[in-house]
Structure formats: structure tokens, C-alpha cells
Amino acid sequence: MTARDGSTAQELLRLGGVTVRFGTGGRPALDAVDLTVADREIVCVLGPSGSGKSTLLRVVAGLQQADAGQVLLEGRDQSGVPTHRRGVGLMFQDHQLFPQRDVAGNVAFGLRMRRSPRADQERTVAELLDLVGLPGAQRRAVASLSGGEQQRVALARALAPRPRLLMLDEPLGQLDRGLRERLVVELRRLFHELGTTVLAVTHDQGEAFALADRVVVMQDGRIAQTGTPLEVWQRPATAFVARFLGFDNVVEATVRGEAAATPWGKVPVPAATPDGPCRLLVRPAGVRLTGAAEGLPTTVAARTFRGTHVALLLQPAAGPQVEAACALRDAPDVGARVGIGFDARDVVVLDGSASAD
Ligand code: ADP
Ligand code: MG
């Protein structure tokens, strides 16, 4: 693991082969999960509902026992260590502020638990409220706060005891989109400023990509891919990851040399792609519109305005529909006949045999 300055970063959290089963039989909720988080790193676990994200956090917090595997914090095995001795903070989706306490009473909760001197509590509360953008809000009633403000209070409360690892479960899930997009940028800045190590989980890819130094994609209790947001976005490893990120141009293919045979005809592939059967992802940006007489003939089945571009759904005579992106001024009408070509730079060879998912 290498930090931004090039030095080897210290490992704060390590999960080795962590497995959790609820009941007998069936798929485990967590299936031999290996994961490390470096000191000061922001890792975001991304996956659909039911993929095991909350269970993962609960195991690290000591709220859920693992059936197999180990959780190490700063190199120390945590088996038998109770939650309150692990030095981790956990913030749930429904932030559960104490309605009968004011803002300061909520933020100081963890400090009271550890019996910090009153003056220290007050100073810390004031500092944290400044930090989360609610200066002077100490005496406000929780019920008088907006959803976004409550989320900030919950965050200040989680940060107050200075946990060595802060864990966030769908932290912005309840908020509307505009607020979420703003808060996520602020959070990232705040965590870097404080040097907080963060393990967050979310089903929202936008949130994960905006917040994380590193994204971990989960599928059915297993890790499907790990990488920087850019790596995962540019090179989804499997058909599952590609589809989860919203890429629908995934086809069975057989590579031979510099091109692959697909239901859409020949598609060029990146240099050095091994020959044989595989699955290909063609990112919409790699679908070029040509004149109606050239390329693969298609008909425009749908077009959706997406703000920066128009998403086109194109129906070839044979094979699945193709999603393409084009500039607003070039967008053909529904029903128009257009030819398409493919650009190898936006073709990604996916892992896994053609039949597995
Ligand atoms: P996520 O947070 O990604 O939505 P969870 O970790 O909550 O997923 O759940 C993973 C799987 O484990 C799901 O199939 C869920 O139904 C199951 N599960 C979670 N908690 C329990 C529990 N306490 N008892 C039984 N099954 C559970
Ligand atoms: Mg969950």
C-alpha cells in the first residue's frame, strides 16, 4: 500500500477471510472477505442492497460475530474485544439523534460516556460544530434542524471521541440529491483535513466515487473488484460490476487477433487481448455514429436527455440494443436509421467465463 507521498502507509484495519452466516444453509452474508484500510485512507464499499455491506461494518465494530476469519485493528486481533474498546465510530443511515437533547448534548454523547472534563467537552463540541458548518448551534433543538443539519450533527457526534476508524453506513442515504452531492464533497475535505480513516458503505455509486480514495465493489458477500474510483469506472472487472455501474453494452464475444466476433458483428479490442471466448463491455462513449450507409445498421429506439449529452438506445437488426452517447446537437430522432462503429479505446474485456455471472 502506498500513500500519496510515496511512503508505505500504515495499515489500520485488516479483515482476513471474514465469513458470516445467518442461519444454516444458503449463501453466507459475508463470504471469506479480505480487506485492508490504510491509515488516513477513505475506503467506500459499494454494492446493491443485501450484498453484505452493513454486516461488514457490524463485524468490524464488534456488533456481529464472525463465523470465521479475523479482524485486526492496528495489527491486533479483535476477537473478544467489546465494541466500546475497539476505538471505532459507527454512524448509521438513520442517524438516530437523541430527540430530547439539544445539539451540544448529542455531539458530547461519546465524551460524556468516557467522562471527559466538562470544559474539554464544550471546547470539542464547539470545534466540531464549526467544522461541520454549524457554528454556534449548541443550544438548538434537534427537531428544529433540517435533514442535512441533523446529518452534520450525527457526524460531529461520531467524530467527537476521535475514533481511529470512522465507519459510515449509507451516511447520506436519506438526503435529497443536491444536498448529498454538496455534503459528500465537504466530507471528503473534512476527513482529509482531520486525517480521519474512513470505511463507508453505500449502494449509491455517485456517493462512493465522490467520497472514496478506494472503492470496493461487493456482490453477494464477496468482493467483486477493488480499485481507485477512476480504475473501477474505466475498467469494471466483471459483467456484474459493469452492469451495477449502469453500463448495459455487455455482450458475449470471441476474440481473434485485434477484433472480437459479437452479436453486433466485429468489435475491435485493445491490443494484447488474449484469443478466445469472453465478455466485452463497450462504453457508450465508444459507440460512434456513422452515416446510415456505413457500419452496423441500427434504428434509434429511444433517446434520453442527460444534461451534458443525449443517451441513445439503438436497435440493430440482430443482437441486443446498443447504448450510445452523443452531443445534443447531433442527436438523431427516434426512428431514424443510423450506422454505428466501435472504438477499441472504450472496449473493456471483462473477467470470468462467458457463461458465469
Ligand atoms: P446490505 O447492507 O448490503 O444491504 P446486509 O449486510 O444488511 O446487506 O445483509 C446481507 C445479507 O444478510 C442479506 O441477505 C440480509 O437479509 C442478511 N441479514 C443481515 N442481517 C441479518 C440478520 N440479523 N438475520 C438474518 N439475516 C440477516
Ligand atoms: Mg445496509
mmCIF file of N, CA and C in Angstrom, residues 1-5 7-14 36-43 72-75 87 162-166 191-192 194-199 213-214:
data_model
loop_
_atom_site.group_PDB
_atom_site.id
_atom_site.type_symbol
_atom_site.label_atom_id
_atom_site.label_comp_id
_atom_site.label_asym_id
_atom_site.label_seq_id
_atom_site.Cartn_x
_atom_site.Cartn_y
_atom_site.Cartn_z
ATOM 1 N N MET A 1 0.841 -1.194 0.000
ATOM 2 C CA MET A 1 0.000 0.000 0.000
ATOM 3 C C MET A 1 0.880 1.250 0.000
ATOM 4 N N THR A 2 0.599 2.165 -0.882
ATOM 5 C CA THR A 2 1.447 3.346 -0.988
ATOM 6 C C THR A 2 0.627 4.608 -0.762
ATOM 7 N N ALA A 3 1.111 5.470 0.102
ATOM 8 C CA ALA A 3 0.392 6.703 0.391
ATOM 9 C C ALA A 3 0.669 7.717 -0.702
ATOM 10 N N ARG A 4 -0.068 8.855 -0.635
ATOM 11 C CA ARG A 4 0.096 9.891 -1.656
ATOM 12 C C ARG A 4 1.525 10.397 -1.756
ATOM 13 N N ASP A 5 2.243 10.441 -0.603
ATOM 14 C CA ASP A 5 3.605 10.972 -0.636
ATOM 15 C C ASP A 5 4.616 9.900 -1.041
ATOM 16 N N SER A 7 5.379 7.105 0.535
ATOM 17 C CA SER A 7 5.829 6.235 1.612
ATOM 18 C C SER A 7 4.836 5.083 1.770
ATOM 19 N N THR A 8 5.261 4.054 2.450
ATOM 20 C CA THR A 8 4.361 2.938 2.683
ATOM 21 C C THR A 8 3.429 3.294 3.820
ATOM 22 N N ALA A 9 2.140 3.274 3.536
ATOM 23 C CA ALA A 9 1.172 3.685 4.554
ATOM 24 C C ALA A 9 0.993 2.576 5.569
ATOM 25 N N GLN A 10 0.709 2.999 6.789
ATOM 26 C CA GLN A 10 0.451 2.036 7.836
ATOM 27 C C GLN A 10 -0.934 1.461 7.666
ATOM 28 N N GLU A 11 -1.044 0.184 7.980
ATOM 29 C CA GLU A 11 -2.326 -0.476 7.834
ATOM 30 C C GLU A 11 -3.121 -0.323 9.121
ATOM 31 N N LEU A 12 -4.303 0.204 9.013
ATOM 32 C CA LEU A 12 -5.112 0.401 10.218
ATOM 33 C C LEU A 12 -6.045 -0.784 10.455
ATOM 34 N N LEU A 13 -6.694 -1.215 9.390
ATOM 35 C CA LEU A 13 -7.673 -2.309 9.504
ATOM 36 C C LEU A 13 -7.323 -3.414 8.528
ATOM 37 N N ARG A 14 -7.442 -4.642 9.002
ATOM 38 C CA ARG A 14 -7.293 -5.787 8.094
ATOM 39 C C ARG A 14 -8.356 -6.828 8.409
ATOM 40 N N THR A 36 -8.219 -4.500 3.399
ATOM 41 C CA THR A 36 -7.360 -3.686 4.259
ATOM 42 C C THR A 36 -7.708 -2.218 4.058
ATOM 43 N N VAL A 37 -7.542 -1.445 5.121
ATOM 44 C CA VAL A 37 -7.715 0.007 5.038
ATOM 45 C C VAL A 37 -6.465 0.623 5.653
ATOM 46 N N ALA A 38 -5.808 1.496 4.891
ATOM 47 C CA ALA A 38 -4.588 2.145 5.383
ATOM 48 C C ALA A 38 -4.952 3.316 6.293
ATOM 49 N N ASP A 39 -4.023 3.679 7.145
ATOM 50 C CA ASP A 39 -4.202 4.851 7.996
ATOM 51 C C ASP A 39 -4.512 6.063 7.118
ATOM 52 N N ARG A 40 -5.530 6.788 7.449
ATOM 53 C CA ARG A 40 -5.964 8.008 6.752
ATOM 54 C C ARG A 40 -6.593 7.775 5.395
ATOM 55 N N GLU A 41 -6.833 6.538 5.076
ATOM 56 C CA GLU A 41 -7.448 6.244 3.785
ATOM 57 C C GLU A 41 -8.980 6.322 3.903
ATOM 58 N N ILE A 42 -9.646 6.715 2.816
ATOM 59 C CA ILE A 42 -11.113 6.674 2.754
ATOM 60 C C ILE A 42 -11.508 5.566 1.793
ATOM 61 N N VAL A 43 -12.049 4.491 2.369
ATOM 62 C CA VAL A 43 -12.467 3.354 1.551
ATOM 63 C C VAL A 43 -13.983 3.297 1.547
ATOM 64 N N LEU A 72 -8.368 -7.365 12.348
ATOM 65 C CA LEU A 72 -7.220 -6.777 13.030
ATOM 66 C C LEU A 72 -7.308 -5.261 12.952
ATOM 67 N N LEU A 73 -7.147 -4.602 14.098
ATOM 68 C CA LEU A 73 -7.045 -3.143 14.116
ATOM 69 C C LEU A 73 -5.648 -2.801 14.604
ATOM 70 N N GLU A 74 -4.933 -2.045 13.829
ATOM 71 C CA GLU A 74 -3.521 -1.743 14.121
ATOM 72 C C GLU A 74 -2.760 -3.019 14.481
ATOM 73 N N GLY A 75 -3.058 -4.068 13.711
ATOM 74 C CA GLY A 75 -2.324 -5.323 13.885
ATOM 75 C C GLY A 75 -2.830 -6.214 14.995
ATOM 76 N N GLY A 87 -12.340 1.391 19.735
ATOM 77 C CA GLY A 87 -11.922 2.713 19.252
ATOM 78 C C GLY A 87 -12.435 3.028 17.861
ATOM 79 N N ARG A 162 -12.979 11.006 18.681
ATOM 80 C CA ARG A 162 -11.777 10.787 17.871
ATOM 81 C C ARG A 162 -11.539 9.310 17.594
ATOM 82 N N PRO A 163 -12.461 8.643 16.958
ATOM 83 C CA PRO A 163 -12.262 7.216 16.687
ATOM 84 C C PRO A 163 -11.080 7.025 15.735
ATOM 85 N N ARG A 164 -10.337 5.924 15.928
ATOM 86 C CA ARG A 164 -9.216 5.696 14.998
ATOM 87 C C ARG A 164 -9.750 5.256 13.648
ATOM 88 N N LEU A 165 -10.967 4.709 13.648
ATOM 89 C CA LEU A 165 -11.615 4.347 12.392
ATOM 90 C C LEU A 165 -13.065 4.813 12.459
ATOM 91 N N LEU A 166 -13.469 5.606 11.481
ATOM 92 C CA LEU A 166 -14.857 6.070 11.421
ATOM 93 C C LEU A 166 -15.585 5.257 10.353
ATOM 94 N N PHE A 191 -12.514 14.950 6.105
ATOM 95 C CA PHE A 191 -11.781 13.758 6.528
ATOM 96 C C PHE A 191 -10.296 13.891 6.213
ATOM 97 N N HIS A 192 -9.973 14.469 5.073
ATOM 98 C CA HIS A 192 -8.563 14.654 4.748
ATOM 99 C C HIS A 192 -7.916 15.659 5.684
ATOM 100 N N LEU A 194 -8.795 16.329 8.783
ATOM 101 C CA LEU A 194 -8.649 15.750 10.119
ATOM 102 C C LEU A 194 -7.740 14.523 10.128
ATOM 103 N N GLY A 195 -7.424 13.993 8.949
ATOM 104 C CA GLY A 195 -6.650 12.762 8.887
ATOM 105 C C GLY A 195 -7.438 11.563 9.378
ATOM 106 N N THR A 196 -8.764 11.595 9.184
ATOM 107 C CA THR A 196 -9.618 10.507 9.660
ATOM 108 C C THR A 196 -9.561 9.322 8.690
ATOM 109 N N THR A 197 -9.444 8.140 9.244
ATOM 110 C CA THR A 197 -9.538 6.928 8.433
ATOM 111 C C THR A 197 -11.004 6.541 8.358
ATOM 112 N N VAL A 198 -11.500 6.292 7.160
ATOM 113 C CA VAL A 198 -12.938 6.090 6.981
ATOM 114 C C VAL A 198 -13.218 4.805 6.199
ATOM 115 N N LEU A 199 -14.154 4.025 6.719
ATOM 116 C CA LEU A 199 -14.715 2.909 5.970
ATOM 117 C C LEU A 199 -16.207 3.194 5.839
ATOM 118 N N ASP A 213 -11.086 7.299 -1.635
ATOM 119 C CA ASP A 213 -9.779 7.127 -2.264
ATOM 120 C C ASP A 213 -9.778 5.797 -3.015
ATOM 121 N N ARG A 214 -10.487 4.835 -2.416
ATOM 122 C CA ARG A 214 -10.525 3.485 -2.989
ATOM 123 C C ARG A 214 -11.945 2.937 -2.846
#
